[in-house]
Coordinates of C-alpha atoms in Angstrom, one line a residue:
M1 CA -45.1 140.0 -49.5
H2 CA -43.2 138.8 -46.4
I3 CA -39.8 139.2 -45.2
P4 CA -38.4 135.5 -44.6
L5 CA -36.7 134.5 -41.5
F6 CA -37.4 138.0 -40.0
T7 CA -38.2 136.5 -36.7
N8 CA -34.6 135.0 -36.7
L9 CA -33.2 138.5 -37.8
A10 CA -35.2 140.3 -35.0
T11 CA -34.3 137.7 -32.4
S12 CA -30.6 138.3 -33.3
L13 CA -30.9 142.1 -33.1
L14 CA -33.2 142.8 -30.2
P15 CA -30.9 141.5 -27.3
L16 CA -28.2 143.9 -28.8
L17 CA -30.3 147.0 -28.9
S18 CA -30.5 149.3 -26.2
P19 CA -34.2 149.4 -24.6
S20 CA -36.5 152.0 -26.2
Q21 CA -37.7 154.7 -23.9
Q22 CA -41.0 156.6 -23.9
P23 CA -40.3 160.0 -25.5
S24 CA -39.7 162.7 -23.1
S25 CA -42.4 165.3 -22.8
S26 CA -39.7 168.1 -22.6
S27 CA -37.6 167.1 -25.5
S28 CA -36.7 169.9 -27.8
T29 CA -33.7 168.7 -29.6
I30 CA -32.2 165.2 -30.4
T31 CA -29.0 163.9 -31.8
I32 CA -28.5 161.2 -34.1
R33 CA -26.4 158.4 -35.1
P34 CA -26.8 155.9 -38.0
I35 CA -27.9 152.3 -38.5
H36 CA -26.9 151.1 -41.9
A37 CA -29.9 149.2 -43.5
H38 CA -30.7 148.0 -46.9
T39 CA -33.7 146.2 -48.6
H40 CA -33.3 144.1 -51.7
K41 CA -35.1 141.4 -53.6
Y42 CA -33.2 138.1 -53.7
N43 CA -35.7 136.4 -55.9
D44 CA -38.7 137.4 -58.0
T45 CA -41.3 137.4 -55.2
T46 CA -39.6 138.0 -51.7
S47 CA -38.4 141.2 -50.2
T48 CA -35.7 141.2 -47.6
L49 CA -34.5 143.6 -45.0
Y50 CA -30.9 143.5 -43.7
F51 CA -28.9 145.5 -41.1
H52 CA -25.3 145.6 -40.7
N53 CA -22.3 147.5 -39.1
T54 CA -18.9 148.8 -40.3
S55 CA -16.8 146.1 -38.9
S56 CA -17.2 143.5 -41.8
E57 CA -16.3 143.7 -45.3
A58 CA -19.8 142.3 -46.2
S59 CA -21.6 145.1 -44.4
F60 CA -20.2 147.4 -47.2
Y61 CA -21.6 145.4 -50.1
A62 CA -24.1 147.8 -51.6
H63 CA -26.3 147.9 -54.7
D64 CA -24.1 150.4 -56.6
Y65 CA -20.7 148.9 -55.4
P66 CA -19.3 145.5 -56.3
L67 CA -17.8 143.7 -53.2
S68 CA -14.5 143.7 -54.9
T69 CA -14.4 147.4 -54.3
F70 CA -13.4 146.8 -50.8
G71 CA -10.3 144.9 -49.5
A72 CA -9.8 143.9 -46.0
D73 CA -11.5 145.3 -42.8
A74 CA -8.5 147.8 -42.5
D75 CA -9.6 149.5 -45.8
I76 CA -13.0 150.5 -44.4
P77 CA -13.0 154.0 -43.6
S78 CA -14.0 155.5 -40.2
L79 CA -16.8 158.1 -39.9
S80 CA -16.7 161.4 -38.2
A81 CA -17.9 161.5 -34.7
D82 CA -19.9 164.6 -35.1
D83 CA -23.4 164.2 -34.1
L84 CA -26.3 166.1 -35.8
T85 CA -28.9 168.1 -33.6
I86 CA -32.5 168.3 -34.6
R87 CA -35.2 170.6 -33.1
T88 CA -38.4 168.9 -32.5
V89 CA -41.8 170.0 -31.6
K90 CA -45.1 168.4 -30.5
T91 CA -47.5 168.0 -33.2
I92 CA -50.9 166.4 -33.7
I93 CA -51.3 163.6 -36.3
R94 CA -54.5 161.7 -37.2
R95 CA -54.2 158.0 -37.3
P96 CA -56.7 155.1 -37.6
R97 CA -57.5 153.7 -34.3
V98 CA -56.7 150.2 -35.7
R99 CA -53.2 150.3 -37.6
P100 CA -53.2 149.0 -41.0
P101 CA -51.0 146.1 -41.7
S102 CA -49.5 147.7 -44.8
M103 CA -49.6 150.7 -47.2
L104 CA -51.6 148.4 -49.7
S105 CA -54.2 147.8 -46.9
W106 CA -56.0 151.2 -47.8
S107 CA -56.5 149.9 -51.4
L108 CA -57.4 146.3 -50.7
S109 CA -59.9 147.3 -48.0
H110 CA -61.5 149.7 -50.5
K111 CA -61.8 147.0 -53.2
A112 CA -63.1 144.5 -50.8
T113 CA -65.9 146.8 -49.7
T114 CA -67.0 148.1 -53.2
R115 CA -66.4 145.2 -55.3
R116 CA -67.6 142.2 -53.2
G117 CA -67.8 139.1 -55.1
G118 CA -65.5 140.3 -57.8
I119 CA -62.3 138.6 -58.8
I120 CA -59.3 141.0 -58.0
P121 CA -55.9 140.0 -59.4
F122 CA -53.7 140.9 -56.5
G123 CA -50.7 138.8 -57.7
T124 CA -48.8 137.4 -55.0
Y125 CA -50.1 139.7 -52.3
N126 CA -52.3 137.7 -49.6
I127 CA -55.5 139.5 -49.4
S128 CA -56.9 137.1 -46.8
E129 CA -54.1 138.1 -44.4
D130 CA -54.8 141.6 -44.8
V131 CA -58.6 142.8 -45.4
G132 CA -59.5 139.8 -43.4
M133 CA -57.8 141.6 -40.4
W134 CA -58.3 145.3 -41.2
V135 CA -60.9 147.5 -42.8
A136 CA -60.1 151.2 -43.6
P137 CA -62.0 153.5 -41.4
D138 CA -64.6 155.8 -42.8
M139 CA -62.9 159.2 -43.5
N140 CA -66.1 161.2 -42.9
S141 CA -66.8 159.3 -39.9
Q142 CA -67.0 161.4 -36.6
G143 CA -67.0 158.2 -34.3
G144 CA -64.1 156.3 -32.7
E145 CA -62.4 155.2 -35.8
W146 CA -59.8 157.9 -35.7
D147 CA -57.3 159.2 -33.0
D148 CA -55.6 162.7 -33.0
V149 CA -52.3 161.7 -31.5
E150 CA -49.6 164.0 -30.2
V151 CA -46.1 163.1 -31.4
I152 CA -42.6 164.5 -31.5
A153 CA -42.0 165.7 -34.9
P154 CA -39.2 167.8 -36.5
D155 CA -39.4 171.5 -36.3
I156 CA -40.2 172.4 -40.0
K157 CA -39.8 175.9 -39.3
D158 CA -36.2 175.7 -38.2
R159 CA -33.8 176.0 -41.1
Q160 CA -31.0 174.3 -39.2
T161 CA -33.4 171.1 -38.6
L162 CA -34.2 170.9 -42.5
I163 CA -30.6 171.2 -43.2
T164 CA -29.9 168.1 -41.1
L165 CA -32.7 166.3 -42.5
A166 CA -31.4 167.1 -46.0
K167 CA -28.1 165.9 -45.0
I168 CA -29.5 162.6 -43.9
T169 CA -31.4 162.3 -47.0
S170 CA -28.4 162.8 -49.0
N171 CA -26.5 160.1 -47.3
A172 CA -29.0 157.6 -48.6
Y173 CA -27.3 157.5 -51.9
V174 CA -23.8 156.8 -50.8
L175 CA -21.4 154.8 -48.8
P176 CA -19.5 156.4 -46.1
D177 CA -16.1 156.2 -47.8
S178 CA -17.2 157.9 -51.0
G179 CA -16.4 161.4 -50.2
E180 CA -20.0 162.4 -50.5
W181 CA -21.0 161.3 -47.2
W182 CA -22.1 164.1 -44.7
P183 CA -20.8 163.5 -41.2
V184 CA -23.4 162.4 -39.1
G185 CA -21.8 160.7 -36.0
K186 CA -20.7 157.5 -34.9
W187 CA -22.1 154.1 -36.1
N188 CA -24.4 152.3 -33.9
N189 CA -22.6 149.1 -33.5
H190 CA -25.6 147.0 -32.1
T191 CA -26.3 145.6 -35.3
V192 CA -25.6 142.2 -37.1
P193 CA -24.0 142.0 -40.5
F194 CA -25.5 139.9 -43.2
G195 CA -24.2 139.0 -46.7
W196 CA -25.2 140.8 -50.0
E197 CA -25.8 139.5 -53.3
D198 CA -24.5 140.9 -56.4
N199 CA -26.6 143.6 -58.4
A200 CA -29.3 143.8 -55.8
D201 CA -31.8 145.8 -57.2
G202 CA -34.4 147.1 -54.7
L203 CA -34.9 149.9 -52.2
R204 CA -32.1 151.3 -50.4
G205 CA -31.2 153.7 -47.5
H206 CA -29.9 154.2 -43.9
I207 CA -31.5 154.2 -40.5
F208 CA -30.6 156.7 -37.9
A209 CA -31.3 156.5 -34.3
D210 CA -30.8 158.9 -31.3
P211 CA -28.6 157.5 -28.3
K212 CA -31.9 156.5 -26.1
N213 CA -33.8 155.0 -29.3
E214 CA -36.6 157.5 -28.6
T215 CA -36.5 158.8 -32.4
V216 CA -35.6 156.7 -35.4
I217 CA -35.4 158.2 -38.9
I218 CA -35.6 156.1 -42.0
S219 CA -33.8 157.9 -45.1
I220 CA -35.0 156.4 -48.4
K221 CA -32.8 156.8 -51.6
G222 CA -34.4 158.3 -54.6
T223 CA -33.9 157.5 -58.2
S224 CA -30.6 156.3 -59.5
A225 CA -30.7 157.5 -63.1
G226 CA -27.4 157.3 -64.9
V227 CA -26.3 158.5 -68.3
L228 CA -25.0 155.6 -70.6
G229 CA -26.4 153.1 -67.9
S230 CA -24.2 154.3 -65.0
G231 CA -27.1 154.6 -62.6
G232 CA -26.4 151.4 -61.0
P233 CA -28.5 148.0 -60.6
T234 CA -31.3 150.0 -58.9
A235 CA -31.9 152.2 -61.9
K236 CA -34.3 149.8 -63.9
N237 CA -36.5 149.3 -60.8
D238 CA -36.3 153.0 -59.9
K239 CA -37.4 154.0 -63.3
F240 CA -40.4 151.6 -63.4
N241 CA -41.7 153.0 -60.0
D242 CA -41.2 156.3 -60.9
N243 CA -43.4 155.7 -64.4
L244 CA -45.9 153.7 -62.5
L245 CA -46.5 156.0 -59.6
F246 CA -46.1 159.5 -61.1
S247 CA -47.4 159.3 -64.6
C248 CA -51.0 160.0 -65.5
C249 CA -51.7 156.7 -67.5
C250 CA -49.0 154.0 -67.4
A251 CA -46.3 156.2 -68.8
R252 CA -48.2 156.2 -72.1
V253 CA -46.8 159.6 -73.2
D254 CA -47.0 158.9 -76.9
F255 CA -46.8 156.0 -79.6
S256 CA -43.1 155.5 -79.1
W257 CA -43.3 154.9 -75.4
T258 CA -43.6 151.4 -73.7
P259 CA -46.3 151.6 -71.2
V260 CA -45.7 150.2 -67.6
C261 CA -49.3 148.8 -67.5
D262 CA -52.3 148.2 -69.8
C263 CA -54.9 150.7 -68.7
Y264 CA -54.8 153.1 -71.8
A265 CA -58.2 153.3 -73.4
G266 CA -57.3 155.6 -76.3
G267 CA -57.2 159.2 -76.8
W268 CA -57.1 160.9 -73.4
R269 CA -58.8 158.1 -71.4
C270 CA -57.6 155.8 -69.0
E271 CA -59.1 152.9 -67.0
Q272 CA -59.2 153.9 -63.4
T273 CA -59.7 150.4 -61.8
C274 CA -56.9 149.1 -63.9
L275 CA -54.5 151.8 -62.7
E276 CA -55.4 151.0 -58.9
D277 CA -54.8 147.4 -59.5
S278 CA -51.6 148.1 -61.3
L279 CA -50.2 149.8 -58.1
V280 CA -51.3 147.1 -55.9
N281 CA -49.8 144.4 -58.1
E282 CA -46.7 146.1 -59.5
S283 CA -45.5 148.6 -57.1
V284 CA -42.6 146.7 -55.7
Y285 CA -41.2 149.7 -53.6
A286 CA -44.7 150.2 -51.9
T287 CA -44.5 146.8 -50.5
V288 CA -40.7 147.2 -49.5
G289 CA -41.2 150.5 -47.9
T290 CA -44.0 149.0 -45.8
N291 CA -42.0 146.0 -44.8
L292 CA -38.9 148.4 -44.0
Y293 CA -41.4 150.6 -41.7
N294 CA -43.1 147.6 -40.1
N295 CA -39.6 146.0 -39.1
V296 CA -38.4 149.2 -37.6
T297 CA -41.5 149.7 -35.7
Y298 CA -41.1 146.1 -34.4
M299 CA -37.5 146.5 -33.3
Y300 CA -38.3 150.0 -31.7
P301 CA -41.8 149.6 -30.3
N302 CA -41.8 152.8 -28.3
A303 CA -39.8 155.0 -30.7
T304 CA -41.2 157.8 -32.6
I305 CA -40.5 156.8 -36.4
W306 CA -39.8 159.7 -38.9
L307 CA -39.2 159.2 -42.8
V308 CA -37.1 161.4 -45.1
G309 CA -36.2 161.0 -48.6
H310 CA -35.4 162.8 -51.8
S311 CA -37.0 162.5 -55.3
L312 CA -38.6 159.2 -55.6
G313 CA -37.6 158.3 -52.0
G314 CA -39.4 161.3 -50.6
S315 CA -42.5 160.3 -52.3
L316 CA -42.4 156.9 -51.0
S317 CA -41.6 158.2 -47.5
A318 CA -44.5 160.5 -47.8
M319 CA -47.0 157.6 -48.6
V320 CA -45.6 155.4 -46.0
G321 CA -46.0 158.1 -43.5
L322 CA -49.4 158.9 -44.7
S323 CA -50.4 155.2 -44.3
F324 CA -49.4 154.8 -41.0
G325 CA -49.6 158.3 -39.3
A326 CA -45.9 158.8 -39.1
P327 CA -44.0 162.3 -39.7
A328 CA -42.2 162.7 -43.1
V329 CA -40.1 165.3 -44.7
T330 CA -39.3 165.1 -48.4
F331 CA -37.0 167.0 -50.7
E332 CA -37.8 167.6 -54.3
A333 CA -40.4 164.8 -54.4
P334 CA -42.5 164.3 -57.5
G335 CA -46.2 164.9 -56.7
D336 CA -47.3 162.0 -54.5
K337 CA -51.1 162.8 -54.3
L338 CA -52.0 161.0 -57.5
A339 CA -50.6 157.8 -56.5
S340 CA -52.0 158.2 -52.9
K341 CA -55.6 158.6 -54.3
R342 CA -55.0 155.6 -56.5
L343 CA -53.9 153.6 -53.4
H344 CA -57.1 155.3 -51.4
L345 CA -54.6 156.5 -48.7
P346 CA -56.4 159.0 -46.3
L347 CA -56.6 162.5 -47.9
P348 CA -58.4 165.8 -47.4
P349 CA -61.2 166.6 -46.6
G350 CA -61.5 163.7 -44.2
M351 CA -57.7 163.9 -43.5
P352 CA -56.7 167.7 -42.9
A353 CA -53.4 168.4 -44.4
D354 CA -52.0 169.8 -41.1
K355 CA -52.8 166.5 -39.3
T356 CA -50.9 164.3 -41.8
G357 CA -47.5 165.0 -40.6
I358 CA -46.3 165.2 -44.2
T359 CA -44.1 168.1 -45.3
H360 CA -42.7 168.6 -48.7
V361 CA -39.8 170.9 -49.4
Y362 CA -38.9 171.9 -52.9
H363 CA -38.2 174.8 -55.2
T364 CA -39.7 176.2 -58.1
A365 CA -36.6 175.9 -60.5
D366 CA -36.7 172.0 -60.2
P367 CA -39.2 170.8 -62.9
I368 CA -39.9 167.4 -61.3
P369 CA -41.7 168.2 -58.1
I370 CA -43.7 171.0 -60.0
G371 CA -44.9 168.5 -62.9
A372 CA -43.0 170.5 -65.6
C373 CA -40.5 167.7 -66.6
N374 CA -42.5 166.6 -69.5
G375 CA -42.8 167.2 -73.2
A376 CA -40.7 166.0 -76.1
Y377 CA -37.9 168.3 -75.3
S378 CA -37.6 167.8 -71.6
G379 CA -34.7 166.1 -70.1
C380 CA -37.3 163.6 -68.3
Y381 CA -38.5 162.5 -71.9
A382 CA -35.2 161.9 -73.3
A383 CA -34.4 159.7 -70.4
G384 CA -37.6 157.7 -70.6
F385 CA -39.3 159.1 -67.3
A386 CA -43.0 160.3 -67.4
L387 CA -43.0 162.4 -64.2
E388 CA -46.4 164.1 -64.8
S389 CA -47.8 164.5 -61.3
K390 CA -47.4 167.7 -59.4
C391 CA -49.7 167.8 -56.5
H392 CA -48.4 166.9 -53.0
T393 CA -50.0 165.5 -49.8
G394 CA -49.7 167.3 -46.5
Q395 CA -48.1 170.6 -46.5
T396 CA -45.4 172.2 -48.8
I397 CA -42.6 174.6 -48.1
L398 CA -41.9 176.2 -51.3
Y399 CA -38.8 178.1 -52.1
D400 CA -39.4 180.4 -55.2
T401 CA -35.9 180.3 -56.7
V402 CA -37.2 181.4 -60.0
T403 CA -38.4 184.9 -58.3
V404 CA -35.9 185.4 -55.6
K405 CA -32.7 184.0 -57.0
G406 CA -33.3 184.3 -60.7
W407 CA -32.8 180.7 -61.6
S408 CA -34.2 179.2 -64.7
V409 CA -36.2 176.0 -64.5
D410 CA -33.5 173.2 -65.0
I411 CA -33.5 169.6 -64.2
R412 CA -30.0 170.0 -62.9
T413 CA -31.1 171.9 -60.0
H414 CA -33.0 168.6 -58.7
R415 CA -29.9 167.3 -56.9
I416 CA -30.3 167.1 -53.1
T417 CA -26.9 168.9 -52.6
D418 CA -28.1 172.0 -54.5
I419 CA -30.9 172.0 -51.9
I420 CA -28.5 172.0 -49.0
E421 CA -26.0 174.3 -50.5
K422 CA -28.0 176.9 -52.5
V423 CA -31.5 176.8 -51.1
L424 CA -31.3 176.0 -47.5
A425 CA -27.8 177.4 -46.7
D426 CA -29.1 180.9 -46.3
P427 CA -32.3 182.3 -44.7
W428 CA -34.9 183.0 -47.1
P429 CA -36.1 186.6 -47.3
E430 CA -39.4 187.3 -45.4
T431 CA -40.4 189.5 -48.4
D432 CA -39.6 188.1 -51.8
K433 CA -37.1 190.5 -53.5
P434 CA -35.8 189.1 -57.1
K435 CA -32.1 189.0 -57.0
K436 CA -29.6 187.5 -59.5
P437 CA -27.7 184.5 -58.2
S438 CA -24.1 185.1 -57.8
T439 CA -23.4 181.8 -59.4
Q440 CA -25.5 179.3 -61.6
P441 CA -27.0 176.5 -59.8
F442 CA -25.1 174.1 -61.6
H443 CA -22.9 174.1 -64.6
I444 CA -23.1 171.7 -67.4
S445 CA -19.2 171.2 -67.4
N446 CA -19.5 169.4 -64.0
L447 CA -21.4 166.6 -65.6
G448 CA -19.2 163.7 -66.4
L449 CA -20.2 160.5 -68.0
G450 CA -20.1 159.0 -64.5
Q451 CA -22.3 161.7 -63.0
W452 CA -25.9 160.6 -62.2
W453 CA -28.1 162.6 -64.5
G454 CA -30.6 164.7 -62.7
W455 CA -30.8 162.5 -59.5
G456 CA -26.9 162.7 -59.1
R457 CA -25.6 164.3 -56.0
K458 CA -22.3 165.7 -54.6
G459 CA -21.6 165.6 -50.9
P460 CA -19.4 167.8 -48.9
Q461 CA -16.4 169.3 -50.6
P462 CA -13.0 170.3 -48.9
G463 CA -13.1 173.7 -47.8
K464 CA -16.8 174.1 -48.2
G465 CA -17.9 173.2 -44.8
G466 CA -18.4 169.5 -45.5
D467 CA -16.3 168.4 -42.4
Q468 CA -17.9 171.0 -40.2
D469 CA -21.5 171.3 -39.4
D470 CA -21.8 174.9 -38.0
G471 CA -25.5 174.6 -37.7
D472 CA -25.5 171.6 -35.8
E473 CA -24.1 173.0 -32.6
D474 CA -26.8 174.4 -30.6
T475 CA -24.9 175.9 -27.8
D476 CA -26.1 179.4 -28.8
D477 CA -29.6 180.1 -30.5
G478 CA -28.1 182.0 -33.3
G479 CA -31.6 183.9 -33.9
W480 CA -33.4 184.3 -37.2
E481 CA -30.0 184.3 -39.3
K482 CA -29.3 180.8 -38.1
H483 CA -32.7 179.1 -37.6
G484 CA -35.2 181.4 -39.4
G485 CA -35.9 182.2 -43.0
V486 CA -38.1 179.1 -43.8
P487 CA -41.2 179.7 -46.0
V488 CA -44.6 179.0 -44.4
A489 CA -45.8 175.4 -44.9
E490 CA -49.0 175.4 -46.7
A491 CA -51.5 172.8 -48.3
E492 CA -51.7 172.7 -52.1
E493 CA -55.6 173.0 -52.1
D494 CA -56.3 174.0 -55.6
C495 CA -53.9 171.7 -57.4
V496 CA -55.1 169.4 -60.2
D497 CA -53.1 166.6 -61.7
C498 CA -53.6 165.2 -65.2
Y499 CA -56.3 167.8 -66.2
K500 CA -56.3 166.6 -69.8
W501 CA -57.2 163.0 -69.0
E502 CA -60.5 161.3 -68.4
F503 CA -60.5 158.4 -65.9
G504 CA -63.2 155.9 -65.6
D505 CA -64.2 152.2 -66.4
G506 CA -65.7 150.1 -68.9
W507 CA -64.4 151.8 -72.1
N508 CA -63.7 149.5 -75.0
Q509 CA -60.2 148.9 -75.6
D510 CA -59.0 150.0 -79.1
P511 CA -57.8 146.8 -80.7
K512 CA -55.1 148.9 -82.8
K513 CA -53.3 150.4 -79.7
S514 CA -49.9 152.0 -80.2
E515 CA -47.2 149.6 -81.3
A516 CA -45.2 150.3 -78.5
Q517 CA -47.8 148.8 -76.2
D518 CA -49.1 146.0 -78.5
G519 CA -48.0 142.7 -77.4
L520 CA -45.8 144.0 -74.5
S521 CA -46.4 142.4 -70.9
I522 CA -45.6 144.3 -68.0
A523 CA -42.9 141.8 -67.1
E524 CA -41.3 142.4 -70.7
A525 CA -41.5 146.2 -70.3
R526 CA -39.5 145.8 -67.1
R527 CA -36.9 143.6 -68.8
K528 CA -36.6 146.2 -71.6
G529 CA -36.0 148.8 -68.8
L530 CA -38.8 150.9 -70.2
K531 CA -36.9 152.4 -72.8
R532 CA -38.7 154.2 -75.7
S533 CA -38.7 152.1 -78.9

């Protein structure tokens, strides 16, 4: 897929952007300010990226908010001028010497080299423009196909940095006037407003840049899953991509489910090549995420690009970062290793976990990142989500809230604001000593019909420090109490996904497959919203 008229868009934007500078070798902290960016599909086959500013009514036209929500320009709120400070460190990331054109390039290259002469249904994706230009380097090669590059990355050992990145991640869900926006500084006005279509249903987020354009952070929104259909226009595509990326076999949980692809081979068997082709053909967000990253790098050619995200947005951030060798920090993300393997992204042993630049942050009471949100009595099952993967790429910072805080495993602890206010707010003890939390992570009485189930989030509240970011001023160090107390990042080396399943090719399909799957195409499944029968 390609972004139409992007040349015109870039031509309009580039003269207004201040020149990117080479990263300073002495940089230890950065301050950031946001650039509002959205992506959406304006037809069935093409993905589009738009940038805009706060001076136009149209610039606030977003996925979950109709244009009528906003009146004249005077009604558009102003943002806090407070900047956020992030500590940075130099780190080594292993990248292919020749940069891949897209996230899907790894899979397409694998197919081209292993199935030459075969017919591969790549849908609308133009393989001639991809594999014809790029071939994935051998992961076991000791030659010159890989470079270990020193880059400026967020200091994941610093708690205030994680809090800042979590706030940036949280803001991907909301508009600045919603009362749920964490103050992050002045808008960068060097942008161009573009119109928005009603009920746009694609990937959404914000882009933040430091004043010198040395560091740019892409924040990607996670799943909008609402009760009684209140998740907004992105909810259907969010659910489809969740089930495609993070289920063992096409979200084929039992006979009552509508699968998202046709790879089930009966029993606990699933066609591996079919699964890989389905991700290439159907994962709209993988393509849009690639376009987003490519266009940001085009506009900031000398900047260091970071990615952050929560839940689905976190996993997508990690996969984009893994594809291009960019630092990524995720919060409460489902296991991304399963989808990364199916897309043939660079993984251990050829790609050491500590050289991926990927860091996952989550806690043990959230069933989604630990792969426990499944089974007939789980909240995910009831809502039609098959989030079965649990293994993560890169390194993981794991907060054992079950042991240390005494929390129960509960999907309501998945909210990004719970991470900010109840997990990252205080330094984690160096020695795990179980203690009972003073308050429950989240009370069901706070769940209104308009509250997003599971993936809902609440921003800063009056009197709770929402308008003041005490941890963002770095005038004094503050010591361990302020910056320390972060668990050590470690690779998930012994993790196994989908242990009950057998994956392979050539199994005879059972003509009497489940009634839920019988006769339903992928397009029909998407139109039905992937709801169980």
